[in-house]
Amino acid sequence: QVQLLESGGGSVQTGGSLTLSCAASGYTFSSDCMGWFRQAAGEEREGVAFMHTIDGGINYVDSVKGRFTMSYDNAKNTMYLQMNSLKPEDTGMYYCAAAPLSRNMCRFLEHAGAAHWGQGTQVTVSS
């Protein structure tokens, strides 16, 4: 059974930092698109950061550029999202996802039928 197990969410004040982890079990990342998404209460889910395990290039939504860093540890089969300088507008449920897609298909990760999703971890940033 494939599972993406997320951890690292929590409550911090504005300017604080958190690191989210997403460890895969029952699945080995090889040539995959990986992504972090978030959903604030009452809003649509949005993509935060995307990367491909082979290509390595990372794309960030404009609102997190310079503050968030996505990475991937092949040995641990785990992806991460380092979040610095957190703002109240970063509050939401954060999800990781991965799918065996080519790099040019990563922008479709959210709607890929083959995508695996984590259960979500809550991030709350207070002012």
CSV table of N, CA and C in Angstrom, one decimal:
chain,number,residue,atom,x,y,z
A,1,GLN,N,0.8,-1.2,0.0
A,1,GLN,CA,0.0,0.0,0.0
A,1,GLN,C,0.9,1.2,0.0
A,2,VAL,N,0.6,2.1,-0.9
A,2,VAL,CA,1.4,3.3,-1.0
A,2,VAL,C,0.9,4.4,0.0
A,3,GLN,N,1.8,5.0,0.7
A,3,GLN,CA,1.4,6.0,1.6
A,3,GLN,C,2.5,7.1,1.6
A,4,LEU,N,2.0,8.3,1.6
A,4,LEU,CA,2.9,9.5,1.8
A,4,LEU,C,2.6,10.0,3.2
A,5,LEU,N,3.5,10.0,4.1
A,5,LEU,CA,3.3,10.3,5.5
A,5,LEU,C,3.9,11.7,5.8
A,6,GLU,N,3.1,12.6,6.1
A,6,GLU,CA,3.5,14.0,6.3
A,6,GLU,C,3.7,14.2,7.8
A,7,SER,N,4.6,15.1,8.1
A,7,SER,CA,4.8,15.6,9.5
A,7,SER,C,5.4,16.9,9.4
A,8,GLY,N,5.5,17.6,10.6
A,8,GLY,CA,6.2,18.8,10.7
A,8,GLY,C,5.3,20.1,10.8
A,9,GLY,N,4.0,19.9,10.7
A,9,GLY,CA,3.1,21.1,10.8
A,9,GLY,C,3.1,21.6,12.2
A,10,GLY,N,2.5,22.7,12.4
A,10,GLY,CA,2.3,23.2,13.8
A,10,GLY,C,1.9,24.7,13.8
A,11,SER,N,2.0,25.3,14.9
A,11,SER,CA,1.6,26.7,15.1
A,11,SER,C,2.8,27.5,15.4
A,12,VAL,N,3.0,28.6,14.7
A,12,VAL,CA,4.1,29.5,14.9
A,12,VAL,C,3.7,30.9,14.8
A,13,GLN,N,4.5,31.8,15.2
A,13,GLN,CA,4.2,33.3,15.1
A,13,GLN,C,4.8,33.8,13.7
A,14,THR,N,4.3,34.9,13.3
A,14,THR,CA,4.8,35.5,12.1
A,14,THR,C,6.3,35.6,12.2
A,15,GLY,N,6.9,35.2,11.1
A,15,GLY,CA,8.4,35.3,11.0
A,15,GLY,C,9.0,34.0,11.4
A,16,GLY,N,8.3,33.0,11.9
A,16,GLY,CA,8.8,31.7,12.4
A,16,GLY,C,9.1,30.8,11.2
A,17,SER,N,9.5,29.6,11.5
A,17,SER,CA,9.9,28.6,10.5
A,17,SER,C,9.4,27.3,10.9
A,18,LEU,N,9.1,26.5,9.9
A,18,LEU,CA,8.7,25.1,10.0
A,18,LEU,C,9.3,24.3,8.9
A,19,THR,N,9.5,23.1,9.1
A,19,THR,CA,9.9,22.2,8.0
A,19,THR,C,9.0,21.0,7.9
A,20,LEU,N,8.4,20.9,6.8
A,20,LEU,CA,7.4,19.8,6.6
A,20,LEU,C,8.2,18.6,5.9
A,21,SER,N,7.9,17.4,6.3
A,21,SER,CA,8.4,16.2,5.7
A,21,SER,C,7.3,15.4,5.1
A,22,CYS,N,7.7,14.6,4.0
A,22,CYS,CA,6.7,13.8,3.4
A,22,CYS,C,7.5,12.5,3.0
A,23,ALA,N,7.3,11.5,3.8
A,23,ALA,CA,8.1,10.2,3.6
A,23,ALA,C,7.2,9.2,2.9
A,24,ALA,N,7.7,8.6,1.9
A,24,ALA,CA,7.0,7.6,1.1
A,24,ALA,C,7.2,6.2,1.7
A,25,SER,N,6.1,5.4,1.8
A,25,SER,CA,6.2,4.0,2.1
A,25,SER,C,5.4,3.2,1.1
A,26,GLY,N,6.0,2.1,0.7
A,26,GLY,CA,5.3,1.3,-0.3
A,26,GLY,C,5.5,1.8,-1.7
A,27,TYR,N,6.4,2.8,-1.8
A,27,TYR,CA,6.6,3.5,-3.1
A,27,TYR,C,8.0,4.1,-3.1
A,28,THR,N,8.7,3.9,-4.2
A,28,THR,CA,10.1,4.4,-4.3
A,28,THR,C,10.1,5.5,-5.4
A,29,PHE,N,10.4,6.7,-5.0
A,29,PHE,CA,10.5,7.8,-6.0
A,29,PHE,C,11.6,7.4,-7.0
A,30,SER,N,11.3,7.6,-8.2
A,30,SER,CA,12.4,7.3,-9.2
A,30,SER,C,12.3,8.5,-10.3
A,31,SER,N,11.4,8.4,-11.2
A,31,SER,CA,11.2,9.5,-12.1
A,31,SER,C,9.8,10.1,-11.9
A,32,ASP,N,9.8,11.0,-10.9
A,32,ASP,CA,8.5,11.5,-10.4
A,32,ASP,C,8.4,13.0,-10.3
A,33,CYS,N,7.2,13.5,-10.5
A,33,CYS,CA,6.9,14.9,-10.1
A,33,CYS,C,6.5,14.9,-8.7
A,34,MET,N,7.0,15.8,-7.9
A,34,MET,CA,6.7,16.0,-6.5
A,34,MET,C,6.1,17.4,-6.3
A,35,GLY,N,5.2,17.5,-5.4
A,35,GLY,CA,4.7,18.8,-5.2
A,35,GLY,C,4.2,19.0,-3.8
A,36,TRP,N,4.2,20.2,-3.3
A,36,TRP,CA,3.5,20.6,-2.1
A,36,TRP,C,2.3,21.6,-2.5
A,37,PHE,N,1.2,21.3,-1.8
A,37,PHE,CA,0.0,22.1,-2.0
A,37,PHE,C,-0.5,22.6,-0.7
A,38,ARG,N,-1.3,23.6,-0.7
A,38,ARG,CA,-1.9,24.0,0.6
A,38,ARG,C,-3.3,24.5,0.3
A,39,GLN,N,-4.1,24.4,1.3
A,39,GLN,CA,-5.5,24.9,1.2
A,39,GLN,C,-5.9,25.6,2.5
A,40,ALA,N,-6.2,26.8,2.4
A,40,ALA,CA,-6.7,27.6,3.5
A,40,ALA,C,-8.2,27.4,3.6
A,41,ALA,N,-8.7,27.6,4.8
A,41,ALA,CA,-10.1,27.4,5.1
A,41,ALA,C,-11.0,28.2,4.1
A,42,GLY,N,-11.9,27.6,3.4
A,42,GLY,CA,-12.8,28.3,2.5
A,42,GLY,C,-12.2,28.7,1.2
A,43,GLU,N,-11.0,28.2,0.9
A,43,GLU,CA,-10.4,28.6,-0.3
A,43,GLU,C,-10.0,27.3,-1.1
A,44,GLU,N,-9.7,27.6,-2.4
A,44,GLU,CA,-9.2,26.4,-3.2
A,44,GLU,C,-7.8,26.0,-2.9
A,45,ARG,N,-7.5,24.8,-3.2
A,45,ARG,CA,-6.1,24.3,-3.0
A,45,ARG,C,-5.2,25.0,-4.0
A,46,GLU,N,-4.0,25.3,-3.6
A,46,GLU,CA,-3.1,25.9,-4.6
A,46,GLU,C,-1.7,25.2,-4.5
A,47,GLY,N,-1.1,25.1,-5.6
A,47,GLY,CA,0.3,24.6,-5.6
A,47,GLY,C,1.3,25.5,-5.1
A,48,VAL,N,2.2,25.0,-4.2
A,48,VAL,CA,3.2,25.9,-3.6
A,48,VAL,C,4.5,25.7,-4.2
A,49,ALA,N,4.9,24.4,-4.4
A,49,ALA,CA,6.2,24.1,-5.0
A,49,ALA,C,6.2,22.8,-5.7
A,50,PHE,N,7.0,22.7,-6.8
A,50,PHE,CA,7.0,21.5,-7.6
A,50,PHE,C,8.4,21.2,-8.0
A,51,MET,N,8.7,19.9,-8.1
A,51,MET,CA,10.1,19.5,-8.6
A,51,MET,C,10.0,18.2,-9.3
A,52,HIS,N,11.0,17.8,-10.1
A,52,HIS,CA,11.1,16.5,-10.7
A,52,HIS,C,12.3,15.8,-10.1
A,53,THR,N,12.2,14.6,-9.8
A,53,THR,CA,13.3,13.9,-9.2
A,53,THR,C,14.5,13.7,-10.1
A,54,ILE,N,14.3,13.7,-11.4
A,54,ILE,CA,15.4,13.6,-12.3
A,54,ILE,C,15.9,15.0,-12.7
A,55,ASP,N,15.0,15.9,-13.1
A,55,ASP,CA,15.4,17.2,-13.6
A,55,ASP,C,16.0,18.0,-12.4
A,56,GLY,N,15.3,18.0,-11.3
A,56,GLY,CA,15.7,18.7,-10.1
A,56,GLY,C,15.3,20.2,-10.0
A,57,GLY,N,14.9,20.8,-11.1
A,57,GLY,CA,14.5,22.2,-11.1
A,57,GLY,C,13.3,22.3,-10.3
A,58,ILE,N,13.2,23.4,-9.5
A,58,ILE,CA,12.1,23.6,-8.6
A,58,ILE,C,11.3,24.9,-9.0
A,59,ASN,N,10.0,24.8,-9.0
A,59,ASN,CA,9.2,25.9,-9.3
A,59,ASN,C,8.4,26.3,-8.0
A,60,TYR,N,8.3,27.5,-7.7
A,60,TYR,CA,7.6,28.0,-6.5
A,60,TYR,C,6.5,29.0,-7.0
A,61,VAL,N,5.4,29.0,-6.3
A,61,VAL,CA,4.4,30.0,-6.5
A,61,VAL,C,5.0,31.3,-6.0
A,62,ASP,N,4.6,32.4,-6.6
A,62,ASP,CA,5.3,33.7,-6.4
A,62,ASP,C,5.2,34.1,-4.9
A,63,SER,N,4.2,33.8,-4.2
A,63,SER,CA,4.0,34.2,-2.8
A,63,SER,C,4.9,33.6,-1.8
A,64,VAL,N,5.6,32.5,-2.2
A,64,VAL,CA,6.6,31.9,-1.3
A,64,VAL,C,8.0,32.0,-1.8
A,65,LYS,N,8.3,32.5,-2.9
A,65,LYS,CA,9.6,32.6,-3.4
A,65,LYS,C,10.5,33.4,-2.5
A,66,GLY,N,11.7,32.8,-2.2
A,66,GLY,CA,12.6,33.4,-1.3
A,66,GLY,C,12.4,33.1,0.1
A,67,ARG,N,11.3,32.4,0.4
A,67,ARG,CA,11.0,32.1,1.8
A,67,ARG,C,10.9,30.5,2.0
A,68,PHE,N,10.4,29.8,1.0
A,68,PHE,CA,10.2,28.4,1.1
A,68,PHE,C,11.3,27.7,0.2
A,69,THR,N,11.7,26.5,0.7
A,69,THR,CA,12.7,25.7,-0.1
A,69,THR,C,12.2,24.3,-0.1
A,70,MET,N,12.0,23.8,-1.3
A,70,MET,CA,11.6,22.4,-1.4
A,70,MET,C,12.9,21.6,-1.7
A,71,SER,N,13.0,20.4,-1.1
A,71,SER,CA,14.1,19.5,-1.4
A,71,SER,C,13.6,18.0,-1.4
A,72,TYR,N,14.6,17.2,-1.7
A,72,TYR,CA,14.2,15.8,-1.8
A,72,TYR,C,15.5,15.0,-1.4
A,73,ASP,N,15.3,14.0,-0.5
A,73,ASP,CA,16.4,13.1,-0.1
A,73,ASP,C,16.2,11.8,-0.7
A,74,ASN,N,16.9,11.4,-1.7
A,74,ASN,CA,16.7,10.1,-2.4
A,74,ASN,C,16.9,8.9,-1.5
A,75,ALA,N,17.9,9.0,-0.6
A,75,ALA,CA,18.3,7.9,0.3
A,75,ALA,C,17.2,7.7,1.3
A,76,LYS,N,16.5,8.7,1.7
A,76,LYS,CA,15.4,8.6,2.7
A,76,LYS,C,14.0,8.5,2.0
A,77,ASN,N,14.0,8.7,0.7
A,77,ASN,CA,12.7,8.6,0.0
A,77,ASN,C,11.7,9.6,0.6
A,78,THR,N,12.2,10.8,0.8
A,78,THR,CA,11.5,11.8,1.5
A,78,THR,C,11.6,13.2,0.9
A,79,MET,N,10.5,13.9,0.8
A,79,MET,CA,10.6,15.3,0.3
A,79,MET,C,10.4,16.2,1.5
A,80,TYR,N,10.8,17.4,1.3
A,80,TYR,CA,10.8,18.4,2.4
A,80,TYR,C,10.3,19.7,1.9
A,81,LEU,N,9.7,20.5,2.8
A,81,LEU,CA,9.4,21.9,2.5
A,81,LEU,C,9.9,22.7,3.7
A,82,GLN,N,11.0,23.4,3.5
A,82,GLN,CA,11.5,24.3,4.5
A,82,GLN,C,10.8,25.7,4.4
A,83,MET,N,10.1,26.1,5.4
A,83,MET,CA,9.3,27.4,5.3
A,83,MET,C,9.9,28.4,6.3
A,84,ASN,N,10.4,29.5,5.8
A,84,ASN,CA,10.9,30.5,6.7
A,84,ASN,C,10.1,31.8,6.5
A,85,SER,N,10.3,32.7,7.4
A,85,SER,CA,9.6,34.0,7.4
A,85,SER,C,8.1,33.8,7.2
A,86,LEU,N,7.5,32.9,7.9
A,86,LEU,CA,6.1,32.6,7.7
A,86,LEU,C,5.2,33.8,8.0
A,87,LYS,N,4.1,33.8,7.3
A,87,LYS,CA,3.2,34.9,7.4
A,87,LYS,C,1.8,34.3,7.7
A,88,PRO,N,0.9,35.1,8.2
A,88,PRO,CA,-0.5,34.6,8.5
A,88,PRO,C,-1.1,34.0,7.3
A,89,GLU,N,-0.8,34.6,6.1
A,89,GLU,CA,-1.5,34.1,4.9
A,89,GLU,C,-0.9,32.7,4.4
A,90,ASP,N,0.1,32.2,5.1
A,90,ASP,CA,0.6,30.9,4.8
A,90,ASP,C,-0.2,29.8,5.6
A,91,THR,N,-1.1,30.2,6.4
A,91,THR,CA,-1.9,29.3,7.2
A,91,THR,C,-2.7,28.4,6.3
A,92,GLY,N,-2.8,27.1,6.6
A,92,GLY,CA,-3.6,26.2,5.8
A,92,GLY,C,-3.2,24.8,6.1
A,93,MET,N,-3.9,23.9,5.4
A,93,MET,CA,-3.5,22.5,5.4
A,93,MET,C,-2.6,22.3,4.3
A,94,TYR,N,-1.4,21.7,4.6
A,94,TYR,CA,-0.4,21.4,3.5
A,94,TYR,C,-0.4,19.9,3.2
A,95,TYR,N,-0.3,19.7,1.9
A,95,TYR,CA,-0.4,18.3,1.4
A,95,TYR,C,0.8,18.1,0.4
A,96,CYS,N,1.4,16.9,0.5
A,96,CYS,CA,2.4,16.6,-0.5
A,96,CYS,C,1.8,15.6,-1.5
A,97,ALA,N,2.3,15.6,-2.7
A,97,ALA,CA,1.8,14.7,-3.7
A,97,ALA,C,3.0,14.3,-4.6
A,98,ALA,N,2.8,13.1,-5.2
A,98,ALA,CA,3.8,12.7,-6.2
A,98,ALA,C,3.2,11.7,-7.2
A,99,ALA,N,3.7,11.8,-8.4
A,99,ALA,CA,3.2,10.9,-9.5
A,99,ALA,C,4.3,10.7,-10.5
A,100,PRO,N,4.3,9.5,-11.1
A,100,PRO,CA,5.3,9.2,-12.1
A,100,PRO,C,5.0,9.9,-13.4
A,101,LEU,N,5.4,11.1,-13.5
A,101,LEU,CA,5.1,12.0,-14.6
A,101,LEU,C,6.5,12.5,-15.1
A,102,SER,N,6.5,12.9,-16.4
A,102,SER,CA,7.7,13.5,-16.9
A,102,SER,C,7.7,15.0,-16.5
A,103,ARG,N,8.8,15.6,-16.6
A,103,ARG,CA,9.0,16.9,-16.0
A,103,ARG,C,8.0,17.9,-16.6
A,104,ASN,N,7.7,17.9,-17.9
A,104,ASN,CA,6.8,18.8,-18.5
A,104,ASN,C,5.4,18.6,-18.1
A,105,MET,N,5.1,17.5,-17.4
A,105,MET,CA,3.7,17.3,-16.9
A,105,MET,C,3.5,17.6,-15.5
A,106,CYS,N,4.6,18.1,-14.8
A,106,CYS,CA,4.5,18.4,-13.4
A,106,CYS,C,3.4,19.4,-13.1
A,107,ARG,N,3.1,20.3,-14.0
A,107,ARG,CA,2.1,21.3,-13.7
A,107,ARG,C,0.7,20.7,-13.6
A,108,PHE,N,0.6,19.5,-14.1
A,108,PHE,CA,-0.7,18.8,-14.0
A,108,PHE,C,-0.7,17.8,-12.8
A,109,LEU,N,0.2,17.9,-11.9
A,109,LEU,CA,0.3,16.9,-10.8
A,109,LEU,C,-1.0,16.9,-10.0
A,110,GLU,N,-1.5,18.0,-9.7
A,110,GLU,CA,-2.7,18.1,-8.9
A,110,GLU,C,-3.8,17.2,-9.4
A,111,HIS,N,-4.0,17.1,-10.7
A,111,HIS,CA,-5.1,16.4,-11.2
A,111,HIS,C,-4.7,15.1,-11.9
A,112,ALA,N,-3.5,14.7,-11.6
A,112,ALA,CA,-3.0,13.4,-12.2
A,112,ALA,C,-3.7,12.2,-11.5
A,113,GLY,N,-4.3,11.4,-12.3
A,113,GLY,CA,-5.0,10.2,-11.7
A,113,GLY,C,-4.0,9.3,-11.0
A,114,ALA,N,-2.7,9.3,-11.4
A,114,ALA,CA,-1.8,8.4,-10.8
A,114,ALA,C,-1.1,9.0,-9.5
A,115,ALA,N,-1.5,10.2,-9.1
A,115,ALA,CA,-0.9,10.9,-8.0
A,115,ALA,C,-1.2,10.2,-6.7
A,116,HIS,N,-0.2,10.2,-5.8
A,116,HIS,CA,-0.3,9.8,-4.5
A,116,HIS,C,-0.3,11.0,-3.6
A,117,TRP,N,-1.1,11.0,-2.6
A,117,TRP,CA,-1.3,12.2,-1.7
A,117,TRP,C,-1.0,11.9,-0.3
A,118,GLY,N,-0.4,12.8,0.4
A,118,GLY,CA,-0.3,12.7,1.9
A,118,GLY,C,-1.6,13.1,2.5
A,119,GLN,N,-1.7,12.9,3.8
A,119,GLN,CA,-3.0,13.1,4.5
A,119,GLN,C,-3.1,14.6,4.9
A,120,GLY,N,-2.1,15.3,4.8
A,120,GLY,CA,-2.2,16.8,5.1
A,120,GLY,C,-1.6,17.0,6.5
A,121,THR,N,-1.0,18.2,6.7
A,121,THR,CA,-0.5,18.6,8.0
A,121,THR,C,-0.9,20.1,8.1
A,122,GLN,N,-1.4,20.5,9.3
A,122,GLN,CA,-1.9,21.9,9.5
A,122,GLN,C,-0.7,22.8,9.8
A,123,VAL,N,-0.7,23.9,9.2
A,123,VAL,CA,0.2,25.0,9.5
A,123,VAL,C,-0.6,26.2,9.9
A,124,THR,N,-0.3,26.7,11.0
A,124,THR,CA,-1.0,27.9,11.5
A,124,THR,C,0.0,29.0,11.9
A,125,VAL,N,-0.1,30.2,11.3
A,125,VAL,CA,0.8,31.3,11.6
A,125,VAL,C,0.0,32.4,12.2
A,126,SER,N,0.3,32.8,13.4
A,126,SER,CA,-0.4,33.8,14.1
A,126,SER,C,0.4,35.1,14.0
A,127,SER,N,-0.4,36.2,14.0
A,127,SER,CA,0.2,37.6,13.9
A,127,SER,C,0.6,38.1,15.2
